[in-house]
Coordinates of C-alpha atoms in Angstrom, one line a residue:
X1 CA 140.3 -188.1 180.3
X2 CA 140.3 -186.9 184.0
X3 CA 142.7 -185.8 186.0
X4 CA 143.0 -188.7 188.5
X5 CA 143.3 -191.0 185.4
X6 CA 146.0 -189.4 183.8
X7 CA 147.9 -189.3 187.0
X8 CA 147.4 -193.2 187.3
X9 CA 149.0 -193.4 184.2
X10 CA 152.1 -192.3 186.3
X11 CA 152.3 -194.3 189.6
X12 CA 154.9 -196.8 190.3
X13 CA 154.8 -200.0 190.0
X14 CA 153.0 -202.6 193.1
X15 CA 156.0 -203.5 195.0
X16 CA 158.3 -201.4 193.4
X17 CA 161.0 -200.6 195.8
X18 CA 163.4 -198.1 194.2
X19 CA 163.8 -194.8 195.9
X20 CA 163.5 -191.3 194.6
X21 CA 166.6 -189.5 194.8
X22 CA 168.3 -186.2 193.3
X23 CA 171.7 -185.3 192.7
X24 CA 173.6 -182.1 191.4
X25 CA 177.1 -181.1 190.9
X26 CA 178.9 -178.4 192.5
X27 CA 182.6 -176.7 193.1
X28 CA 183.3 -180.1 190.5
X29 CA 181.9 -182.4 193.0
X30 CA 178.9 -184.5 192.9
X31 CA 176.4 -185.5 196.2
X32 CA 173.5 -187.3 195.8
X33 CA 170.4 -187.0 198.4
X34 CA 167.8 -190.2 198.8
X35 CA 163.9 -188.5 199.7
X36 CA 162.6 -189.7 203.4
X37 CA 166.6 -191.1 203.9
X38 CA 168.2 -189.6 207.0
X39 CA 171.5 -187.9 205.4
X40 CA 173.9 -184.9 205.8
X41 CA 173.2 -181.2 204.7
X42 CA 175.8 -181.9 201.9
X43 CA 174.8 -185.5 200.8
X44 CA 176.6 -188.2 199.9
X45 CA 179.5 -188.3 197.2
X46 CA 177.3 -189.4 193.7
X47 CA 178.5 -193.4 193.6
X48 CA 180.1 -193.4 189.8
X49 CA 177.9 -196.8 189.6
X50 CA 174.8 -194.9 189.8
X51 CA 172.9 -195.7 186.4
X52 CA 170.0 -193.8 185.1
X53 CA 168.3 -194.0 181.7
X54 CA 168.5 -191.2 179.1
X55 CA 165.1 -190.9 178.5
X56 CA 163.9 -188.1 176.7
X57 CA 166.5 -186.1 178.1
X58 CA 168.5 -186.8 175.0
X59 CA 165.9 -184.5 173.3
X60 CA 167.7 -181.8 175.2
X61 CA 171.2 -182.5 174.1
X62 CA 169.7 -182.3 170.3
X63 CA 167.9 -179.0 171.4
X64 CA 171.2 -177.4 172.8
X65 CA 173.5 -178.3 169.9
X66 CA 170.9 -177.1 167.5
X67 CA 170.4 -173.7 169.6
X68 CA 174.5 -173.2 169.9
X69 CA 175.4 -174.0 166.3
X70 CA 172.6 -171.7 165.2
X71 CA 170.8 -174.7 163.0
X72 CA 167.5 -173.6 161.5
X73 CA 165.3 -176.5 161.7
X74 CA 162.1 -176.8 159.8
X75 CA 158.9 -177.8 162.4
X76 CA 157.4 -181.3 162.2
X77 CA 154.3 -181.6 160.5
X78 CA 151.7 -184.1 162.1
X79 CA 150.4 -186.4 159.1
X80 CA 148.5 -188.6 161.4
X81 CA 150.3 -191.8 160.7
X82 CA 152.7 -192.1 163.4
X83 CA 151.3 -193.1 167.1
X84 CA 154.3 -190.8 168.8
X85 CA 152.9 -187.6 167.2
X86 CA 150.3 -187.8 170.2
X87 CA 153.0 -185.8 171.9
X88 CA 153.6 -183.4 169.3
X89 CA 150.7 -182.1 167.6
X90 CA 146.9 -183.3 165.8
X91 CA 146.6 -184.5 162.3
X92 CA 147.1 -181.1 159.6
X93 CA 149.1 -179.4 162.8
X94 CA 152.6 -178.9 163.1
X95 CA 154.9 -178.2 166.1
X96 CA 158.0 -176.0 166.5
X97 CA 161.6 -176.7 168.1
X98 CA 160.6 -175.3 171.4
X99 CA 157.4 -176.7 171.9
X100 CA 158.9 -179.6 171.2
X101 CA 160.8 -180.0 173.9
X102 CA 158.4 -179.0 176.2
X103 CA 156.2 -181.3 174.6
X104 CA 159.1 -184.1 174.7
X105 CA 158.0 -185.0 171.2
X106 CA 160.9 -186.9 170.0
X107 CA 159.8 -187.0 166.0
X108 CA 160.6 -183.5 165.7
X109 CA 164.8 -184.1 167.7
X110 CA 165.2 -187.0 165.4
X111 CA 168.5 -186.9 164.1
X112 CA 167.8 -188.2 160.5
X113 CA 164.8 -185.6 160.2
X114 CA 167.3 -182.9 160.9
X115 CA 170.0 -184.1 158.8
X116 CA 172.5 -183.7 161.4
X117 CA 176.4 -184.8 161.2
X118 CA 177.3 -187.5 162.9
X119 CA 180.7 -186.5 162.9
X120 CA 179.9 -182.8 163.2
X121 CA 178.2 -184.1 166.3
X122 CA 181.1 -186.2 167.4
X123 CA 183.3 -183.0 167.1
X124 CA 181.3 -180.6 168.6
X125 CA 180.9 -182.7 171.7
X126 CA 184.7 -184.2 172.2
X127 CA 185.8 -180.1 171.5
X128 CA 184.4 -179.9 174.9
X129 CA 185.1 -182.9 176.7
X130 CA 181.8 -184.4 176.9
X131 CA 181.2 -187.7 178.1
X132 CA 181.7 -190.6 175.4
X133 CA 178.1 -191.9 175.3
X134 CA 177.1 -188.0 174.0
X135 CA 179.6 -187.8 170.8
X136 CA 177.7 -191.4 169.6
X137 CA 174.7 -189.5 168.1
X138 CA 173.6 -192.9 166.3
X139 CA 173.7 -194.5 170.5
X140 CA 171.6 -191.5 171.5
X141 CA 168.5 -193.6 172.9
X142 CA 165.9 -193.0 175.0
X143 CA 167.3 -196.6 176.4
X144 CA 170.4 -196.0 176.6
X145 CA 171.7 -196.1 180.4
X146 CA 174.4 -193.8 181.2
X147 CA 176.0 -192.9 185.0
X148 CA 174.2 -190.1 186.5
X149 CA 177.5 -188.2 187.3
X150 CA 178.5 -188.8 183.9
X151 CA 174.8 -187.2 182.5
X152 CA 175.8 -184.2 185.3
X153 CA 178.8 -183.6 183.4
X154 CA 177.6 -183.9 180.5
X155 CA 174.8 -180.8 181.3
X156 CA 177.9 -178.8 182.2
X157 CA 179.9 -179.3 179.0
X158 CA 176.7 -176.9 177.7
X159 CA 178.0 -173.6 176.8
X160 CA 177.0 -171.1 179.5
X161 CA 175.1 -169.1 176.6
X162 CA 173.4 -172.1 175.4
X163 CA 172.5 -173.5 178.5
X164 CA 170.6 -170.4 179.9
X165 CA 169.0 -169.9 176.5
X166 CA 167.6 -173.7 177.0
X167 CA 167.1 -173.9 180.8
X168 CA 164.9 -170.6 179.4
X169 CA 162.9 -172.5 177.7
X170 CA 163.1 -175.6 180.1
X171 CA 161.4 -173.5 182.8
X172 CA 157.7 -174.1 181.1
X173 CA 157.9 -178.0 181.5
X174 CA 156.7 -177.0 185.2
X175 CA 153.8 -174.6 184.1
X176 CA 153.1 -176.1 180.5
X177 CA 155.0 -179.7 180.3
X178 CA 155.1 -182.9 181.6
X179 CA 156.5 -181.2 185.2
X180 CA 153.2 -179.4 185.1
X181 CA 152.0 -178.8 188.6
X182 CA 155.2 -178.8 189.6
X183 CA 155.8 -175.1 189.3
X184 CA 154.3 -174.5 192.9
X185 CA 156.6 -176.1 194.5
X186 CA 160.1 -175.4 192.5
X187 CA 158.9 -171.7 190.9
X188 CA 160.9 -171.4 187.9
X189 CA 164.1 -172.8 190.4
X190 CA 164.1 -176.2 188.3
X191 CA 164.7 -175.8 184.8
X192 CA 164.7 -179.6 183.5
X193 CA 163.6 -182.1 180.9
X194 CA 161.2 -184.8 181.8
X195 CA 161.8 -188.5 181.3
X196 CA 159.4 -191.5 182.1
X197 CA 160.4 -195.1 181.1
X198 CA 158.5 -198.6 181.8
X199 CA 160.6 -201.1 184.0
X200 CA 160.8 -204.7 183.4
X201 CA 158.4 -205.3 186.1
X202 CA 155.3 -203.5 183.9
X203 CA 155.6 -200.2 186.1
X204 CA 157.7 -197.1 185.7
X205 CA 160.4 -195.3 186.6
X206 CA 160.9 -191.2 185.6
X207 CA 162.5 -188.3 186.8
X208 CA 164.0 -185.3 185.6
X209 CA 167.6 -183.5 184.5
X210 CA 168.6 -180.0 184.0
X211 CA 169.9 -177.3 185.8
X212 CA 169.1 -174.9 188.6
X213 CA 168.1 -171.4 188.1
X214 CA 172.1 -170.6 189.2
X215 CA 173.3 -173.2 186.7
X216 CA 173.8 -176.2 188.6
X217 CA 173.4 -179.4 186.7
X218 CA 170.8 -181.5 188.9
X219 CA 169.4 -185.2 187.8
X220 CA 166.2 -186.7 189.7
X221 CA 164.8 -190.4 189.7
X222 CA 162.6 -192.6 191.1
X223 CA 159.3 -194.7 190.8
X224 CA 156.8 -193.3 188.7
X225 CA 156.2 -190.8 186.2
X226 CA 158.4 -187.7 186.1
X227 CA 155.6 -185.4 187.7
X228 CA 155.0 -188.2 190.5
X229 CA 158.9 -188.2 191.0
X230 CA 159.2 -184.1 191.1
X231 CA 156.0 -184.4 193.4
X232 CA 157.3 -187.1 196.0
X233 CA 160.7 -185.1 195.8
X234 CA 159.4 -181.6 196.8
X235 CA 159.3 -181.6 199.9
X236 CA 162.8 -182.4 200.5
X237 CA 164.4 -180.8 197.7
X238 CA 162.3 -177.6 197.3
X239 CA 163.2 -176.0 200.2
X240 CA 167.3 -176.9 199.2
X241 CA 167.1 -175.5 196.1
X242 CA 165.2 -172.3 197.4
X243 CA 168.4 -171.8 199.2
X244 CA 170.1 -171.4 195.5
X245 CA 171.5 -167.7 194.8
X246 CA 169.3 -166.8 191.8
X247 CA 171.9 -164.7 190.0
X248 CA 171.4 -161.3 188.0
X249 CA 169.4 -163.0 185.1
X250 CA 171.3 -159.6 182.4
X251 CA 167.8 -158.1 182.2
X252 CA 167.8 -154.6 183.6
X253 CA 164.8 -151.9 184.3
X254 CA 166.0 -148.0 184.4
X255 CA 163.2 -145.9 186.7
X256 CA 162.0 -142.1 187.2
X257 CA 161.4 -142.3 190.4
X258 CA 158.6 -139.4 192.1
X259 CA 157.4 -139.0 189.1
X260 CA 154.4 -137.5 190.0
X261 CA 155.9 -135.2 193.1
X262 CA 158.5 -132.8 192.3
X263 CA 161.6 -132.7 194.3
X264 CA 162.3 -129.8 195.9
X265 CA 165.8 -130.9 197.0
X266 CA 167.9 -134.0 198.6
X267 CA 169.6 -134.0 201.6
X268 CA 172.2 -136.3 202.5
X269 CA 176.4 -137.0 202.2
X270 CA 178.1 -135.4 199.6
X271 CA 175.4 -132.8 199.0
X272 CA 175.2 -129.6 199.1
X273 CA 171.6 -128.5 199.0
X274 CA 172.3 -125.0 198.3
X275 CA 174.1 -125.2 195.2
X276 CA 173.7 -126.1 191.6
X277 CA 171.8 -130.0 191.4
X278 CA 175.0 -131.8 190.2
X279 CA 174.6 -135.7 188.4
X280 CA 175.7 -138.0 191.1
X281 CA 175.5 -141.7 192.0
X282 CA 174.0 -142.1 195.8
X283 CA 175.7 -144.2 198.1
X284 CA 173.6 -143.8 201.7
X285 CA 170.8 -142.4 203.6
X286 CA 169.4 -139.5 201.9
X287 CA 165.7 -137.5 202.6
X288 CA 164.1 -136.3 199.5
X289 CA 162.1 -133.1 200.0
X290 CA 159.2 -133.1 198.2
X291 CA 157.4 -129.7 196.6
X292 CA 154.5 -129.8 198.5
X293 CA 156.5 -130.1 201.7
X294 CA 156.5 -133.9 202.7
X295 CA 160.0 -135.6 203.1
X296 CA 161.1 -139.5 202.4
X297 CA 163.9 -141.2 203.3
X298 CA 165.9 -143.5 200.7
X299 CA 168.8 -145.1 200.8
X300 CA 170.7 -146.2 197.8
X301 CA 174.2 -148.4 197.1
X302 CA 175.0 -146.9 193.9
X303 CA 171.9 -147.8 192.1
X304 CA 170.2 -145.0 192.6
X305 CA 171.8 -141.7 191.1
X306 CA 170.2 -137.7 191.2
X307 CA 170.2 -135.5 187.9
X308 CA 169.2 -132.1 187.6
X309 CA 165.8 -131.9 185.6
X310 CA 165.2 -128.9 183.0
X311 CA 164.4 -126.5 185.7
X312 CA 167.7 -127.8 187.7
X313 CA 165.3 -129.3 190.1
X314 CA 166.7 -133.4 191.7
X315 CA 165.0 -136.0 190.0
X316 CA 166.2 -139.6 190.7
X317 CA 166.5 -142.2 188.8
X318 CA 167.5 -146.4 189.2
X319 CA 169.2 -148.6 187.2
X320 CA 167.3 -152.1 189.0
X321 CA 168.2 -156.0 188.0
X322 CA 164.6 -157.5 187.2
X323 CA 164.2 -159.5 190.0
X324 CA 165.7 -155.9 192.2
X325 CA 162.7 -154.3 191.0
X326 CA 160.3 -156.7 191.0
X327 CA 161.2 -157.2 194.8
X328 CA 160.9 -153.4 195.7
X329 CA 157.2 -153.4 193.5
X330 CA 155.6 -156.5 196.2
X331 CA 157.2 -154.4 199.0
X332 CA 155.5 -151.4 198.0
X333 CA 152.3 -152.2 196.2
X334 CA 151.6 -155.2 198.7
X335 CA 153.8 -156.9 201.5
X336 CA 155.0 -160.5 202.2
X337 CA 152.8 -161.8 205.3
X338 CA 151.5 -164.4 202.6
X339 CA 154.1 -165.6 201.0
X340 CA 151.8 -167.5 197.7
X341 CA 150.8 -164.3 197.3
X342 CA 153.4 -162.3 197.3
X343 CA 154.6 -164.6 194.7
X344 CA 151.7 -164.4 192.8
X345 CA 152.3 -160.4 192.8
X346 CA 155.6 -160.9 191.7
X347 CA 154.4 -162.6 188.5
X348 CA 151.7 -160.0 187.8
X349 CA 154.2 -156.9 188.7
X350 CA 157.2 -158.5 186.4
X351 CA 154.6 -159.2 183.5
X352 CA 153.2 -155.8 183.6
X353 CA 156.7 -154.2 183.2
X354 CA 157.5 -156.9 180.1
X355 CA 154.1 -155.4 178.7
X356 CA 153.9 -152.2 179.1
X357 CA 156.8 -150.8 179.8
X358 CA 159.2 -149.0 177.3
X359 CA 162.8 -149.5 176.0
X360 CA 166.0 -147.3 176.6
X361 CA 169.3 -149.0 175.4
X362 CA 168.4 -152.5 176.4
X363 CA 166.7 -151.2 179.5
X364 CA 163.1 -151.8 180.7
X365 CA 162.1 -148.2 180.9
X366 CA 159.2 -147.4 183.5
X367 CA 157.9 -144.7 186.6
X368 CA 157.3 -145.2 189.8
X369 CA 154.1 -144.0 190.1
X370 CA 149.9 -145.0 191.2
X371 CA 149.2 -144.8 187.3
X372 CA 152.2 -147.7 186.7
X373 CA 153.1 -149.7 189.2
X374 CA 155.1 -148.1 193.0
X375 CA 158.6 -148.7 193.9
X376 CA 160.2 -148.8 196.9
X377 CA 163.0 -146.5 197.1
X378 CA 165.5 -148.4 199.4
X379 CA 166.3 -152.3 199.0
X380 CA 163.7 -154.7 199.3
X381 CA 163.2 -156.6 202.2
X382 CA 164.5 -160.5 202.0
X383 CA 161.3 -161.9 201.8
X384 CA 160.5 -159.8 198.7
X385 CA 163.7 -160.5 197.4
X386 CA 162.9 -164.4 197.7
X387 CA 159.3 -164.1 196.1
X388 CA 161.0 -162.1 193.4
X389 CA 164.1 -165.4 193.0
X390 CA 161.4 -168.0 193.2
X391 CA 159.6 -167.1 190.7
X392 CA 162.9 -165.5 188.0
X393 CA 161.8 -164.7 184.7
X394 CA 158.2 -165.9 185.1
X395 CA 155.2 -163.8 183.3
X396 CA 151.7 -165.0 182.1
X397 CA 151.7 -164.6 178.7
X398 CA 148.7 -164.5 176.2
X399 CA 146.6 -161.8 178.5
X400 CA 147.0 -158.1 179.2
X401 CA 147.8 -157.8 182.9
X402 CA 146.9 -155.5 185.9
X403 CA 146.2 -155.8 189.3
X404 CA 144.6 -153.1 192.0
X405 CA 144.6 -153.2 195.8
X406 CA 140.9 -154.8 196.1
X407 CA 139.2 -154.4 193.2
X408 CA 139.0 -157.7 190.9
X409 CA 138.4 -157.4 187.3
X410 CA 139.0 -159.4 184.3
X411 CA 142.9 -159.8 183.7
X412 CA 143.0 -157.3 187.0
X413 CA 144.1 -159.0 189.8
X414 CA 142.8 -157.6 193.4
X415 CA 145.7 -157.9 196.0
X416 CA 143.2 -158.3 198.7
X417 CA 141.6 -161.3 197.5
X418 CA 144.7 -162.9 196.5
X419 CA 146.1 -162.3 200.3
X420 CA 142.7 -164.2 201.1
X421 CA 142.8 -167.0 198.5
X422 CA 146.5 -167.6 199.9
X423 CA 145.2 -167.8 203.5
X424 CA 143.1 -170.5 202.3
X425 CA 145.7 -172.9 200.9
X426 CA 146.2 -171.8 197.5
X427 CA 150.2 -171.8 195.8
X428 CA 150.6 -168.7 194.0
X429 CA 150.1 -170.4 190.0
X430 CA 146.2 -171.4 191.4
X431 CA 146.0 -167.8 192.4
X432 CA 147.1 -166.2 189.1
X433 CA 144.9 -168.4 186.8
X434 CA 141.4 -167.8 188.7
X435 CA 142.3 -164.2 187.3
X436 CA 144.1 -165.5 184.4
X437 CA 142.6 -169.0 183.0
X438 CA 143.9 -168.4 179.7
X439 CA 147.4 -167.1 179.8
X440 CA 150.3 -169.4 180.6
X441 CA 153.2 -169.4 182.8
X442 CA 156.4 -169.0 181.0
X443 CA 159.5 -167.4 181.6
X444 CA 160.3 -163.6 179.5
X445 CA 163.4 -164.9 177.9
X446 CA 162.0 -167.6 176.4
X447 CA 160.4 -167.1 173.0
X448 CA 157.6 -169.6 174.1
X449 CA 153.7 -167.7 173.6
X450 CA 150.4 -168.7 175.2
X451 CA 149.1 -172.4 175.2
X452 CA 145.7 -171.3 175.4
X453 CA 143.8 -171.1 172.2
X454 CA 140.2 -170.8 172.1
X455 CA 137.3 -173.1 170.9
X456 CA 135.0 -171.2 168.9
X457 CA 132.1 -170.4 170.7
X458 CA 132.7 -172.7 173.4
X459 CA 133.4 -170.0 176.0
X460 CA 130.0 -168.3 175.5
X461 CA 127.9 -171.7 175.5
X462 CA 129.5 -172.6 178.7
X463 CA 128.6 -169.4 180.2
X464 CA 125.3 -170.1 179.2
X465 CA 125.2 -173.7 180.1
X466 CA 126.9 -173.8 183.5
X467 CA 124.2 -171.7 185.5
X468 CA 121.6 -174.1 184.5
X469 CA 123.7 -177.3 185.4
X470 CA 123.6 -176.0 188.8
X471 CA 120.2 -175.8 189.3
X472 CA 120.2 -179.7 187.8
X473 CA 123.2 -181.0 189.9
X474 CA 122.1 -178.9 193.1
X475 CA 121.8 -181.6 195.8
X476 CA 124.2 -184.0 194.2
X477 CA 126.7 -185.8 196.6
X478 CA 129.6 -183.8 196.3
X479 CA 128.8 -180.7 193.6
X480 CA 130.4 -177.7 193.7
X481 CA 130.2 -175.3 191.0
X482 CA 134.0 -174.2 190.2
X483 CA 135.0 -171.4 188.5
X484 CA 134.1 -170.7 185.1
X485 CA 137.3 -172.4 183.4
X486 CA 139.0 -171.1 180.2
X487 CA 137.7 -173.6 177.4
X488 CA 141.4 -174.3 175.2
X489 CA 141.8 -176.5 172.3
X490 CA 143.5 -179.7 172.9
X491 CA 146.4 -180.2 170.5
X492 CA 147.4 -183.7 171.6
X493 CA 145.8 -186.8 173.6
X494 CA 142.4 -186.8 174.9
X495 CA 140.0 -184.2 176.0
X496 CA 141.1 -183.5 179.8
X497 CA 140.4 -181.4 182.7
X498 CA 143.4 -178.6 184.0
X499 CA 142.0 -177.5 187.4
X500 CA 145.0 -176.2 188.8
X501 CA 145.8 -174.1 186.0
X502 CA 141.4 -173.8 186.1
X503 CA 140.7 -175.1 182.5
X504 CA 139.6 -177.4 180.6
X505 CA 141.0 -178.7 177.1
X506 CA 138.5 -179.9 173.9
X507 CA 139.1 -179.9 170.1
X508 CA 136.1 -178.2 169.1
X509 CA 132.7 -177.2 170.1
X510 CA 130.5 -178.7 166.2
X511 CA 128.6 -181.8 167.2
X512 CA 126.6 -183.2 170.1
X513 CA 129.6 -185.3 170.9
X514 CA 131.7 -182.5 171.6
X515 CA 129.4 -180.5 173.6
X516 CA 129.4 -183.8 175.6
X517 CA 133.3 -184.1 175.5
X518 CA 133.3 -180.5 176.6
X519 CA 130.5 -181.0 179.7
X520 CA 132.2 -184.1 180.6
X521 CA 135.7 -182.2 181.4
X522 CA 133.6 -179.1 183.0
X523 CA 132.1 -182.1 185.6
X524 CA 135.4 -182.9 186.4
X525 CA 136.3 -179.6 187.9
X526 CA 132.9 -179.7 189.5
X527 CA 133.7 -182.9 191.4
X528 CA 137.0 -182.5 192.2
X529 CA 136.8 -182.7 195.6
X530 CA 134.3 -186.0 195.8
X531 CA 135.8 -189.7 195.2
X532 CA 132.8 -189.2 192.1
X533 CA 135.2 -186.8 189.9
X534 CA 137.4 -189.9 188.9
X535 CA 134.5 -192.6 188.2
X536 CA 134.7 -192.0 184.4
X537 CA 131.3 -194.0 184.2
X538 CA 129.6 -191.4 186.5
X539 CA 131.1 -188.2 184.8
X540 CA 130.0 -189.6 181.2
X541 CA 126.7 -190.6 182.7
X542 CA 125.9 -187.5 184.1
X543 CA 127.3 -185.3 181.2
X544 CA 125.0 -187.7 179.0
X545 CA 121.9 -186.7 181.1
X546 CA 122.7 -182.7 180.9
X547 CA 122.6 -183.0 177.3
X548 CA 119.5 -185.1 176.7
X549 CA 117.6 -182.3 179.5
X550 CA 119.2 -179.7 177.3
X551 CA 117.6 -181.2 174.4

């Protein structure tokens, strides 16, 4: 299936008229914005008329209640039988409780399965003055309409804990989910569940409803799919919600600083450089003296403190919030005149740290140094600070990650040619998978692994393949050999093309068939850019023809 198709699948309705809009709540008020509408910086006051379909966003209120009461819930096991288990997993598969909302696959959140209480339900939910609609757990349709400022409530009456633990996992529907795509415009900023629904005219209409990475309850609709609603939405709501404080996300990263240059002494207030090194917090300007003679100034607010080593020489140490040091590692190892890829080196720097470094009573443990990754010694700049926030609590998992000032390897990252690749156009997520194809976006708190699996053998017979397609399709009206994508196997659906996240998905690599399947999805990527890669007959054709010269 190519791309272009299956974003058809998601475009409203001829004539449909309905406008995308977005909502949140805030200081217990609620505003709602209308996209391309002329309005005030503060919105309008949310009309209590304002309807909205659940969706699949009930699948999040089951989610929550089963991550708050602590509910172990077995996965579902695909038997093949039901048409809804396309969303969830293949025939023999199974699919857990977070993947499943990701997925949005409603078999696995259905109440019965789970054996929940309705009246355990009912409880739980009036204890904290939810909405009526949300105690009826027998009335909790995908159907159902409900007010959007009621839903926003609703999404507040979520226990703090159990909210962040499923706007955690919520942040992969961007990167992974039916939002995917989505994540280069939000970041990990919008943490939401998906929901599409046909309209009585034969189109659709979809959205989104969550929270912000502050907490916020926020609600989006409009015509279309969900990802064609979060897409016609960005570019009035992304730069909003980048305003967002991202708070202190209770991660923390203790750091030797120097730890490679001894310190001879520091200067600065509240020091005296001739007596006995003395353990103090530093508040201030300070010049560290180096061994070897060089000096540096720092300056610290408290999180920065000096001990005396074993020799009773200074040797600082920092006690950073993630997205603190992640900011002061872009400062230092790279800079922010490309603002994609400084994101993109806020990913790699925060996912090298959740790799490699150690642990020291709950802390991240890690030094500054060439051998690790560099810190800067003073507070970040702002525009650090905001590529750190936009992308909070996002790694790649499922790869081993590194990166080096120009030198590009596999899973190694050059800085340089991601500063170039940004120049070009390129949002920081297309930057990290042409290093990365495999691993997946996803945020450190949530217990969600890489979506990549590999076909057996398919990597290496595309390798050997792809060179000698070239030479076929050289000359063809708008070829262009991408680059070599990351063959995963497709769990759900039809074989289709990823080339933003520069990959393509098959269920195996056994028969003629699926070499085709496979060389069909690889022309997609090679077409992109050419009205050919979406004329299904072409792309079939032509894979057809590679494997009859191949034979």
């Amino acid at each position: 299936m190519s791309i272009a198709l299956a974003m058809a699948c998601a475009t409203p309705a001829a004539g449909a008229t309905a406008p995308t809009r977005y909502a949140w709540m805030s200081d217990g008020s609620a505003h709602l914005w209308t996209v391309d509408a002329p309005q005030a910086e503060r919105g309008m006051p949310l009309p209590a008329t304002l309807q909205t379909p659940l969706g699949s966003v009930w699948k999040l209120f089951v989610y929550a209640y089963l991550v708050d009461r602590n509910i172990a819930a077995p996965d579902y096991d695909c038997g093949g039988g039901d048409k809804d288990e396309v969303y969830c997993c293949t025939a023999g598969g199974s699919v857990d409780r977070d993947h499943a909302l990701i997925q949005s696959c409603g078999l696995y959140f259905d109440p019965a399965r789970l054996r929940l209480d309705p009246a355990g339900w009912r409880s739980y939910w009036q204890a904290r003055k939810a909405p009526a609609w949300l105690a009826d757990l027998r009335g909790l349709k995908p159907e159902r309409r409900v007010s959007v400022v009621s839903l926003l409530q609703a999404l507040e009456r979520i226990p703090a804990r159990t909210r962040a633990a499923t706007a955690d996992t919520l942040v992969s529907v961007v990167t992974s989910g039916h939002g995917q795509g989505a994540v280069a415009y939000y970041g990990s900023l919008l943490r939401v569940k998906t929901w599409t629904m046909p309209t009585a005219s034969g189109g659709y209409e979809g959205g989104a409803a969550g929270w912000l990475a502050d907490g916020t309850p926020v609600w989006l609709g409009g015509p279309g799919g969900s990802r064609n609603v979060l897409i016609n939405a960005a570019p009035r709501l992304a730069p909003r919600i980048a305003r967002v404080r991202v708070p202190d996300d209770g991660a923390c990263v203790a750091v030797n600083f120097f730890t490679r240059y001894p310190i001879r002494k520091v200067l600065g207030p509240g020091i005296d450089s001739n007596a006995k090194v003395l353990s103090m917090q530093l508040r201030g300007d300070y010049t560290v003296v180096f061994e070897n003679g060089n000096r540096l100034a720092i300056t610290s607010h408290g999180e920065l403190r000096m001990d005396p080593d074993e020799e009773n020489r200074p040797r600082i140490v920092g006690r950073l919030g993630m997205n603190d040091y992640v900011a002061r590692v872009v400062q230092r190892e790279g800079d922010t005149t490309q603002t994609e890829a400084a994101r993109a080196l806020a990913v790699v720097a925060r996912s090298y740290l959740v790799q490699q470094a150690g642990r020291e009573r709950g802390c991240y443990l890690i030094d500054d140094s060439s051998r690790t990754q560099r810190v800067l010694p003073r507070p970040p700049s702002a525009a650090a600070r905001a590529a750190a926030d936009f992308t909070d609590g996002l790694v790649l998992a499922g790869a081993p990650v590194q990166f080096h000032r120009d030198q590009a390897a596999p899973n190694q990252m050059s800085w340089l040619a991601a500063k170039k690749t940004a120049q070009s156009g390129a949002a920081f997520d297309a930057i990290l998978a042409a290093t990365w194809p495999k691993a997946t976006l996803t945020s450190f708190m949530s217990s969600l692994a890489g979506d990549c699996l590999s076909v057996a053998g398919a990597d290496k017979w595309l390798r050997r393949e792809a060179p000698v397609w070239a030479r076929q399709l050289a000359g063809q009206a708008g070829y262009e050999t991408p680059p070599l994508p990351a063959v995963c196997e497709a769990t759900t659906g039809r074989p289709y093309a990823d080339a933003g996240r520069n990959r393509v998905y098959v269920y195996r690599l056994d028969t003629e068939e699926d070499r085709i399947a496979l060389t069909h999805e690889y022309l997609h990527l090679a077409f992109e850019h050419h009205p050919r890669g979406a004329d299904e007959a072409f792309i079939e054709r032509t894979a057809r023809w590679l494997m009859r010269t191949e034979n």
